Coordinates of C-alpha atoms in Angstrom, one line a residue:
X1 CA -0.3 14.9 -7.7
X2 CA 2.5 14.6 -10.3
X3 CA 1.9 12.5 -13.6
X4 CA 5.4 10.9 -13.5
X5 CA 8.4 11.0 -11.2
X6 CA 12.0 10.1 -12.2
X7 CA 13.4 7.4 -11.1
X8 CA 16.9 6.3 -11.8
X9 CA 16.4 8.3 -15.0
X10 CA 12.9 6.3 -15.6
X11 CA 9.9 7.8 -15.5
X12 CA 7.7 5.8 -13.4
X13 CA 3.5 6.8 -12.8
X14 CA 2.9 8.6 -9.5
X15 CA 0.5 5.8 -8.7
X16 CA 2.8 3.2 -9.4
X17 CA 5.0 4.5 -6.5
X18 CA 2.3 4.7 -4.3
X19 CA 1.2 1.3 -5.0
X20 CA 5.0 -0.2 -4.3
X21 CA 5.0 2.1 -1.2
X22 CA 1.2 0.3 0.2
X23 CA 2.6 -2.7 -0.6
X24 CA 6.0 -2.2 1.3
X25 CA 3.8 -0.9 4.0
X26 CA 1.1 -3.9 3.5
X27 CA 3.6 -6.4 3.6
X28 CA 5.3 -5.1 7.2
X29 CA 1.2 -4.9 8.9
X30 CA 0.4 -8.1 7.4
X31 CA 3.2 -10.1 8.9
X32 CA 2.4 -8.2 12.1
X33 CA -1.3 -9.4 11.9
X34 CA -0.5 -12.5 10.8
X35 CA 1.7 -13.0 14.2
X36 CA -0.8 -11.6 16.7
X37 CA -3.2 -13.5 15.3
X38 CA -5.7 -11.0 14.2
X39 CA -6.9 -12.8 10.8
X40 CA -8.6 -15.0 13.2
X41 CA -11.6 -13.0 13.7
X42 CA -12.4 -12.0 10.3
X43 CA -14.9 -14.0 8.3
X44 CA -12.9 -13.5 5.5
X45 CA -9.5 -13.1 5.6
X46 CA -8.2 -12.8 2.4
X47 CA -10.6 -10.2 1.9
X48 CA -9.4 -8.3 4.5
X49 CA -6.3 -8.3 3.4
X50 CA -7.3 -6.8 0.4
X51 CA -9.4 -4.2 1.9
X52 CA -5.9 -3.4 4.3
X53 CA -4.5 -2.9 1.0
X54 CA -6.8 -0.8 -0.4
X55 CA -6.4 1.6 2.5
X56 CA -2.7 1.8 2.4
X57 CA -2.9 2.5 -1.5
X58 CA -5.6 4.8 -0.9
X59 CA -3.1 7.0 1.5
X60 CA 0.0 6.9 0.0
X61 CA -1.5 8.3 -3.2
X62 CA -3.1 11.1 -1.1
X63 CA -0.3 11.6 0.7
X64 CA 1.9 12.1 -2.8
X65 CA 3.8 14.9 -3.4
X66 CA 2.5 17.6 -5.1
X67 CA 5.4 19.6 -6.6

């Protein structure tokens, strides 16, 4: 993984970009899960939402380009 990525002439850490991608994906999936009602089956819905974000963040960090 690269250490930083140039976005609009500004160098930002790669993990920051992965966090933004994970945040957008989390926002979409959380809204979908809320409409379907999946969060009702969890004992602690905020903890399940955090776990979803952590999984998405790890997935985005693993898929970050290495060039």
